[in-house]
């Protein structure tokens, strides 16, 4: 049994903390929302009164917070001054590479081990304990990071040093955001050309147009039973979340001098779709923007 502090019990963190408790670990859980703490207690965690209370005696500290500023602030103010010596700190939030490197450096300066380990997979994978983690940490710490993440994971890959997990996450999601736009554009064009959507799906999924956005997440209802398009584009990966990741990618590109024109286009498209009021819809719903038929979306 490991003593774990879990900070951030939202849509993702709630299920992740529950899986740590289910695996037999002692989980002291904290969130700014009392309701979130109550749900974690129902799932077998112990309520902590504050971040300080959660981390004081912890061997592993896991954080699942909204963005870089939350992670920086919780690390600086609450975790680093109060955490037990020798603890392993793993931040699973999706944040900017600079913040990930900054908090890891502060942790190392305080004599602690730290990793950034963002996830791929949504709330269903968080609840099921089948997330994919990409970890940025020292090679020597990876075995400990793997052990800490195992109850929540389907796969855990070492991406490189601090910040590399976040780098992998934003590059992966840039591919995803761009490929979905390509798939949606192609369906919209196929329709204009009188090509049946299901026939095009069958052909492209067996041809060089095949990709995850098509065969796992088709924006056309009825083609992939588990795709959000079958549920009115509810659940899945919200457009607002995709936009957040593409913004992180663009910021990182600007700072590092990388040329990412397709990523910039993708960010603009999802920003437009989100600005029209569809930020909570799954990102595959952008098909309706391509078709110019937003009235079809509830
Ligand atoms: P969420 O908003 O549901 O949860 C974040 C939680 O952090 C909230 O409950 C909030 O109260 C809590 N919080 C904020 N500041 C805090 C503080 N100072 N102390 C304690 N708790 C605090 O968000 P989420 O969907 O769970 O996402 C969390 C992270 O995971 C984000 O970085 C997101 O980009 C990433 N992510 C989300 C998904 C997804 O499908 N939702 C998928 C992959 C990655």
CSV table of C-alpha atoms and ligand atoms in Angstrom, one decimal:
chain,number,residue,atom,x,y,z
A,1,UNK,CA,0.0,0.0,0.0
A,2,UNK,CA,1.3,3.4,-1.0
A,3,UNK,CA,0.2,6.7,0.7
A,4,UNK,CA,-1.0,8.9,-2.2
A,5,UNK,CA,-2.1,12.5,-2.2
A,6,UNK,CA,-4.5,13.2,-5.1
A,7,UNK,CA,-5.2,16.9,-5.9
A,8,UNK,CA,-7.8,17.8,-8.5
A,9,UNK,CA,-10.9,15.5,-8.5
A,10,UNK,CA,-12.7,16.8,-11.5
A,11,UNK,CA,-14.0,14.9,-14.6
A,12,UNK,CA,-10.7,13.1,-15.0
A,13,UNK,CA,-9.1,13.2,-11.5
A,14,UNK,CA,-12.3,11.7,-9.8
A,15,UNK,CA,-12.1,8.4,-11.7
A,16,UNK,CA,-8.3,8.3,-11.4
A,17,UNK,CA,-8.3,8.8,-7.6
A,18,UNK,CA,-11.0,6.1,-7.4
A,19,UNK,CA,-8.8,3.6,-9.3
A,20,UNK,CA,-5.9,4.3,-6.9
A,21,UNK,CA,-8.2,3.5,-3.9
A,22,UNK,CA,-9.6,0.4,-5.7
A,23,UNK,CA,-6.0,-0.8,-6.1
A,24,UNK,CA,-5.6,-0.8,-2.3
A,25,UNK,CA,-3.7,2.4,-1.8
A,26,UNK,CA,-4.4,5.0,0.9
A,27,UNK,CA,-5.6,8.1,-1.1
A,28,UNK,CA,-5.9,11.4,0.7
A,29,UNK,CA,-8.0,13.5,-1.8
A,30,UNK,CA,-8.4,17.2,-2.1
A,31,UNK,CA,-10.3,19.6,-4.5
A,32,UNK,CA,-11.6,23.1,-4.1
A,33,UNK,CA,-15.1,21.6,-4.7
A,34,UNK,CA,-16.5,19.9,-1.6
A,35,UNK,CA,-18.8,17.8,-3.9
A,36,UNK,CA,-15.8,16.4,-5.7
A,37,UNK,CA,-14.2,15.4,-2.4
A,38,UNK,CA,-17.4,13.8,-1.3
A,39,UNK,CA,-17.6,11.7,-4.5
A,40,UNK,CA,-13.9,10.6,-4.0
A,41,UNK,CA,-14.8,9.6,-0.4
A,42,UNK,CA,-17.7,7.5,-1.8
A,43,UNK,CA,-15.1,5.8,-4.0
A,44,UNK,CA,-12.9,4.8,-1.1
A,45,UNK,CA,-10.6,7.9,-0.7
A,46,UNK,CA,-10.0,9.9,2.5
A,47,UNK,CA,-11.1,13.5,2.5
A,48,UNK,CA,-8.2,16.0,3.0
A,49,UNK,CA,-8.9,19.4,4.5
A,50,UNK,CA,-6.3,21.2,2.2
A,51,UNK,CA,-3.5,20.4,-0.2
A,52,UNK,CA,-1.1,20.7,2.8
A,53,UNK,CA,-3.1,18.1,4.7
A,54,UNK,CA,-3.1,15.8,1.7
A,55,UNK,CA,0.6,15.9,1.0
A,56,UNK,CA,2.1,16.1,4.5
A,57,UNK,CA,2.5,12.3,4.8
A,58,UNK,CA,2.4,11.2,1.2
A,59,UNK,CA,4.8,9.0,-0.7
A,60,UNK,CA,3.3,9.9,-4.0
A,61,UNK,CA,1.6,13.2,-5.0
A,62,UNK,CA,-0.7,13.1,-8.1
A,63,UNK,CA,-2.2,16.3,-9.5
A,64,UNK,CA,-4.9,16.6,-12.2
A,65,UNK,CA,-5.6,20.3,-12.5
A,66,UNK,CA,-7.0,22.5,-15.3
A,67,UNK,CA,-4.0,24.4,-16.6
A,68,UNK,CA,-0.4,25.6,-16.1
A,69,UNK,CA,-1.2,28.4,-13.7
A,70,UNK,CA,-3.1,26.1,-11.4
A,71,UNK,CA,-0.2,23.6,-11.3
A,72,UNK,CA,2.4,26.2,-10.7
A,73,UNK,CA,0.4,27.8,-7.9
A,74,UNK,CA,-0.4,24.5,-6.1
A,75,UNK,CA,3.2,23.4,-6.4
A,76,UNK,CA,4.7,26.7,-5.2
A,77,UNK,CA,2.3,27.5,-2.4
A,78,UNK,CA,1.0,24.2,-1.2
A,79,UNK,CA,2.9,21.1,-2.3
A,80,UNK,CA,6.7,22.0,-2.2
A,81,UNK,CA,6.7,23.7,1.2
A,82,UNK,CA,4.8,20.9,2.9
A,83,UNK,CA,5.3,17.6,1.2
A,84,UNK,CA,7.2,14.8,2.9
A,85,UNK,CA,10.8,14.3,2.1
A,86,UNK,CA,11.5,11.7,-0.6
A,87,UNK,CA,8.0,12.0,-2.2
A,88,UNK,CA,7.5,11.4,-5.9
A,89,UNK,CA,5.5,14.2,-7.5
A,90,UNK,CA,3.6,13.4,-10.8
A,91,UNK,CA,1.5,16.0,-12.5
A,92,UNK,CA,-1.0,14.4,-15.0
A,93,UNK,CA,-2.7,17.6,-16.1
A,94,UNK,CA,-2.2,18.9,-19.7
A,95,UNK,CA,-0.2,22.1,-19.3
A,96,UNK,CA,2.4,24.1,-21.2
A,97,UNK,CA,5.9,22.7,-21.5
A,98,UNK,CA,7.5,25.7,-19.7
A,99,UNK,CA,5.3,25.3,-16.6
A,100,UNK,CA,6.0,21.5,-16.6
A,101,UNK,CA,9.8,22.1,-16.7
A,102,UNK,CA,9.5,24.9,-14.1
A,103,UNK,CA,7.7,22.9,-11.5
A,104,UNK,CA,10.0,19.9,-12.1
A,105,UNK,CA,13.0,22.1,-11.6
A,106,UNK,CA,11.6,23.5,-8.4
A,107,UNK,CA,10.9,20.0,-7.1
A,108,UNK,CA,14.4,18.8,-7.9
A,109,UNK,CA,15.9,21.8,-6.2
A,110,UNK,CA,13.9,20.8,-3.1
A,111,UNK,CA,15.4,17.3,-3.3
A,112,UNK,CA,12.3,15.6,-4.7
A,113,UNK,CA,11.6,13.5,-7.7
A,114,UNK,CA,9.1,14.8,-10.2
A,115,UNK,CA,7.5,13.9,-13.5
A,116,UNK,CA,5.0,15.3,-16.0
A,117,UNK,CA,2.7,12.6,-17.2
A,118,UNK,CA,-0.3,13.9,-19.2
A,119,UNK,CA,-2.8,11.4,-20.5
A,120,UNK,CA,-4.5,10.3,-23.7
A,121,UNK,CA,-8.1,9.0,-23.3
A,122,UNK,CA,-11.1,10.8,-21.9
A,123,UNK,CA,-13.3,10.4,-18.8
A,124,UNK,CA,-14.3,6.8,-19.8
A,125,UNK,CA,-10.7,5.7,-19.8
A,126,UNK,CA,-10.1,7.6,-16.5
A,127,UNK,CA,-13.0,5.8,-14.9
A,128,UNK,CA,-11.9,2.4,-16.4
A,129,UNK,CA,-8.2,2.8,-15.5
A,130,UNK,CA,-7.2,2.5,-19.1
A,131,UNK,CA,-5.5,5.8,-19.8
A,132,UNK,CA,-2.3,6.2,-21.9
A,133,UNK,CA,0.4,8.1,-20.0
A,134,UNK,CA,3.4,9.9,-21.6
A,135,UNK,CA,5.9,10.6,-19.0
A,136,UNK,CA,8.7,13.2,-18.8
A,137,UNK,CA,11.2,12.4,-16.1
A,138,UNK,CA,14.7,11.2,-15.4
A,139,UNK,CA,15.4,7.7,-16.7
A,140,UNK,CA,16.3,6.6,-13.1
A,141,UNK,CA,12.8,7.7,-11.8
A,142,UNK,CA,10.7,6.0,-14.6
A,143,UNK,CA,10.2,2.7,-12.8
A,144,UNK,CA,8.8,4.6,-9.7
A,145,UNK,CA,6.6,6.7,-12.0
A,146,UNK,CA,5.3,3.6,-13.8
A,147,UNK,CA,4.4,2.0,-10.5
A,148,UNK,CA,2.6,5.1,-9.3
A,149,UNK,CA,0.5,5.4,-12.5
A,150,UNK,CA,-0.2,1.6,-13.0
A,151,UNK,CA,-3.7,1.4,-11.4
A,152,UNK,CA,-4.9,4.2,-13.8
A,153,UNK,CA,-3.1,3.0,-17.0
A,154,UNK,CA,-3.4,0.9,-20.1
A,155,UNK,CA,0.0,2.0,-21.2
A,156,UNK,CA,2.8,4.2,-19.8
A,157,UNK,CA,5.6,5.4,-22.1
A,158,UNK,CA,8.7,7.3,-21.2
A,159,UNK,CA,8.9,10.3,-23.5
A,160,UNK,CA,12.2,11.8,-22.2
A,161,UNK,CA,13.3,14.3,-19.6
A,162,UNK,CA,11.0,16.8,-17.7
A,163,UNK,CA,8.5,18.5,-20.1
A,164,UNK,CA,8.7,15.7,-22.7
A,165,UNK,CA,5.4,14.2,-21.7
A,166,UNK,CA,3.7,17.5,-22.3
A,167,UNK,CA,5.6,17.9,-25.6
A,168,UNK,CA,4.4,14.4,-26.7
A,169,UNK,CA,0.8,15.2,-25.7
A,170,UNK,CA,0.5,18.5,-27.6
A,171,UNK,CA,2.2,17.1,-30.7
A,172,UNK,CA,-0.1,14.0,-30.7
A,173,UNK,CA,-3.2,16.2,-30.3
A,174,UNK,CA,-2.0,18.5,-33.0
A,175,UNK,CA,-2.0,15.5,-35.4
A,176,UNK,CA,-5.5,14.5,-34.1
A,177,UNK,CA,-7.0,18.0,-34.5
A,178,UNK,CA,-5.6,18.4,-38.0
A,179,UNK,CA,-6.6,14.9,-39.1
A,180,UNK,CA,-10.2,15.4,-37.9
A,181,UNK,CA,-10.5,18.5,-40.0
A,182,UNK,CA,-9.2,16.6,-43.0
A,183,UNK,CA,-11.8,13.8,-42.5
A,184,UNK,CA,-14.6,16.3,-42.0
A,185,UNK,CA,-13.6,18.3,-45.2
A,186,UNK,CA,-13.5,15.1,-47.2
A,187,UNK,CA,-17.0,14.0,-46.0
A,188,UNK,CA,-18.3,17.5,-46.9
A,189,UNK,CA,-16.8,17.3,-50.4
A,190,UNK,CA,-17.9,13.7,-50.9
A,191,UNK,CA,-21.5,14.8,-50.2
A,192,UNK,CA,-21.3,17.7,-52.7
A,193,UNK,CA,-20.0,15.2,-55.3
A,194,UNK,CA,-22.9,12.9,-54.7
A,195,UNK,CA,-20.7,10.2,-53.1
A,196,UNK,CA,-22.6,8.3,-50.4
A,197,UNK,CA,-21.0,8.9,-47.0
A,198,UNK,CA,-21.0,5.2,-46.0
A,199,UNK,CA,-19.5,4.2,-49.3
A,200,UNK,CA,-16.7,6.8,-48.9
A,201,UNK,CA,-16.1,5.6,-45.3
A,202,UNK,CA,-15.7,2.0,-46.5
A,203,UNK,CA,-13.3,3.0,-49.2
A,204,UNK,CA,-11.2,5.5,-47.3
A,205,UNK,CA,-10.9,3.3,-44.2
A,206,UNK,CA,-9.3,0.6,-46.5
A,207,UNK,CA,-7.2,3.1,-48.4
A,208,UNK,CA,-4.5,5.6,-47.7
A,209,UNK,CA,-7.0,8.1,-46.1
A,210,UNK,CA,-7.3,5.7,-43.2
A,211,UNK,CA,-6.6,7.4,-39.8
A,212,UNK,CA,-7.9,7.3,-36.2
A,213,UNK,CA,-10.2,10.3,-36.8
A,214,UNK,CA,-12.0,8.3,-39.5
A,215,UNK,CA,-12.0,4.7,-38.3
A,216,UNK,CA,-12.4,5.3,-34.5
A,217,UNK,CA,-14.1,8.6,-34.3
A,218,UNK,CA,-16.0,9.1,-37.6
A,219,UNK,CA,-18.0,12.3,-37.5
A,220,UNK,CA,-20.9,10.6,-39.4
A,221,UNK,CA,-23.3,8.8,-37.2
A,222,UNK,CA,-23.7,5.0,-37.7
A,223,UNK,CA,-20.3,4.3,-39.1
A,224,UNK,CA,-18.4,3.6,-35.8
A,225,UNK,CA,-20.7,2.6,-33.0
A,226,UNK,CA,-18.6,4.0,-30.2
A,227,UNK,CA,-18.0,7.4,-31.8
A,228,UNK,CA,-19.5,10.5,-30.2
A,229,UNK,CA,-21.3,11.3,-33.5
A,230,UNK,CA,-23.9,8.6,-32.5
A,231,UNK,CA,-24.7,10.5,-29.3
A,232,UNK,CA,-25.4,13.9,-30.6
A,233,UNK,CA,-21.6,14.7,-30.3
A,234,UNK,CA,-22.0,14.6,-26.5
A,235,UNK,CA,-19.2,13.2,-24.3
A,236,UNK,CA,-16.0,12.4,-26.2
A,237,UNK,CA,-13.4,15.1,-26.5
A,238,UNK,CA,-14.8,18.6,-26.2
A,239,UNK,CA,-14.0,21.1,-28.8
A,240,UNK,CA,-12.9,23.5,-26.0
A,241,UNK,CA,-10.4,20.9,-24.8
A,242,UNK,CA,-9.0,20.4,-28.3
A,243,UNK,CA,-8.7,24.2,-28.7
A,244,UNK,CA,-6.8,24.4,-25.4
A,245,UNK,CA,-4.3,21.8,-26.6
A,246,UNK,CA,-3.9,23.4,-30.0
A,247,UNK,CA,-3.2,26.8,-28.3
A,248,UNK,CA,-0.5,25.1,-26.2
A,249,UNK,CA,1.0,23.7,-29.4
A,250,UNK,CA,1.0,27.1,-31.1
A,251,UNK,CA,2.6,28.7,-28.0
A,252,UNK,CA,5.3,26.0,-28.0
A,253,UNK,CA,5.8,26.4,-31.7
A,254,UNK,CA,6.3,30.2,-31.4
A,255,UNK,CA,8.7,29.8,-28.5
A,256,UNK,CA,10.8,27.0,-30.2
A,257,UNK,CA,10.7,28.5,-33.7
A,258,UNK,CA,8.9,25.5,-35.2
A,259,UNK,CA,6.8,26.0,-38.3
A,260,UNK,CA,3.2,24.6,-37.8
A,261,UNK,CA,0.9,26.3,-40.3
A,262,UNK,CA,-1.6,23.4,-40.3
A,263,UNK,CA,-1.7,23.5,-36.5
A,264,UNK,CA,-2.4,27.3,-36.7
A,265,UNK,CA,-5.3,26.6,-39.2
A,266,UNK,CA,-6.7,23.9,-37.0
A,267,UNK,CA,-6.6,26.2,-33.9
A,268,UNK,CA,-8.5,28.9,-35.9
A,269,UNK,CA,-11.2,26.4,-37.1
A,270,UNK,CA,-11.9,25.1,-33.6
A,271,UNK,CA,-11.8,28.6,-32.1
A,272,UNK,CA,-14.4,29.7,-34.6
A,273,UNK,CA,-16.6,26.6,-33.9
A,274,UNK,CA,-16.2,27.1,-30.1
A,275,UNK,CA,-16.9,30.9,-30.5
A,276,UNK,CA,-20.2,29.9,-32.2
A,277,UNK,CA,-21.2,28.2,-29.0
A,278,UNK,CA,-20.2,24.6,-29.6
A,279,UNK,CA,-17.2,24.4,-27.3
A,280,UNK,CA,-18.7,21.5,-25.3
A,281,UNK,CA,-19.6,19.4,-28.3
A,282,UNK,CA,-17.1,16.7,-29.3
A,283,UNK,CA,-14.6,18.1,-31.8
A,284,UNK,CA,-15.8,15.8,-34.6
A,285,UNK,CA,-19.0,18.0,-34.7
A,286,UNK,CA,-16.9,20.5,-36.6
A,287,UNK,CA,-18.2,18.6,-39.6
A,288,UNK,CA,-21.3,20.7,-39.4
A,289,UNK,CA,-19.3,23.9,-39.7
A,290,UNK,CA,-17.6,22.4,-42.9
A,291,UNK,CA,-21.0,21.6,-44.3
A,292,UNK,CA,-22.3,25.1,-43.4
A,293,UNK,CA,-25.3,23.4,-41.6
A,294,UNK,CA,-24.9,24.3,-38.0
A,295,UNK,CA,-28.7,24.2,-37.6
A,296,UNK,CA,-28.5,20.4,-37.6
A,297,UNK,CA,-26.6,20.6,-34.3
A,298,UNK,CA,-28.7,20.8,-31.1
B,1,LIG,P1,-12.0,19.5,-14.5
B,1,LIG,O1,-12.1,21.0,-14.6
B,1,LIG,O2,-13.2,18.7,-14.5
B,1,LIG,O3,-11.2,19.2,-13.1
B,1,LIG,C1,-10.2,20.0,-12.5
B,1,LIG,C2,-10.4,20.0,-11.0
B,1,LIG,O4,-9.3,20.7,-10.4
B,1,LIG,C3,-11.7,20.7,-10.6
B,1,LIG,O5,-12.5,19.8,-9.8
B,1,LIG,C4,-11.2,21.9,-9.8
B,1,LIG,O6,-12.0,22.2,-8.7
B,1,LIG,C5,-9.9,21.4,-9.3
B,1,LIG,N1,-8.9,22.5,-8.9
B,1,LIG,C6,-8.6,23.6,-9.5
B,1,LIG,N2,-7.7,24.3,-8.8
B,1,LIG,C7,-7.5,23.6,-7.7
B,1,LIG,C8,-6.7,23.8,-6.5
B,1,LIG,N3,-5.9,24.9,-6.4
B,1,LIG,N4,-6.7,22.9,-5.6
B,1,LIG,C9,-7.4,21.8,-5.7
B,1,LIG,N5,-8.2,21.5,-6.7
B,1,LIG,C10,-8.3,22.4,-7.7
B,1,LIG,O7,-10.9,19.1,-15.6
B,1,LIG,P2,-10.6,17.7,-16.2
B,1,LIG,O8,-11.5,17.4,-17.4
B,1,LIG,O9,-10.6,16.7,-15.1
B,1,LIG,O10,-9.2,17.9,-16.8
B,1,LIG,C11,-8.0,17.9,-15.9
B,1,LIG,C12,-6.8,18.0,-16.8
B,1,LIG,O11,-6.8,16.8,-17.6
B,1,LIG,C13,-6.8,19.2,-17.8
B,1,LIG,O12,-5.4,19.7,-17.8
B,1,LIG,C14,-7.2,18.6,-19.1
B,1,LIG,O13,-6.7,19.3,-20.2
B,1,LIG,C15,-6.7,17.2,-19.0
B,1,LIG,N6,-7.4,16.2,-19.8
B,1,LIG,C16,-8.7,16.2,-19.8
B,1,LIG,C17,-9.4,15.2,-20.6
B,1,LIG,C18,-10.9,15.1,-20.7
B,1,LIG,O14,-11.4,14.4,-21.5
B,1,LIG,N7,-11.6,15.8,-19.7
B,1,LIG,C19,-8.6,14.3,-21.4
B,1,LIG,C20,-7.2,14.3,-21.3
B,1,LIG,C21,-6.6,15.3,-20.5
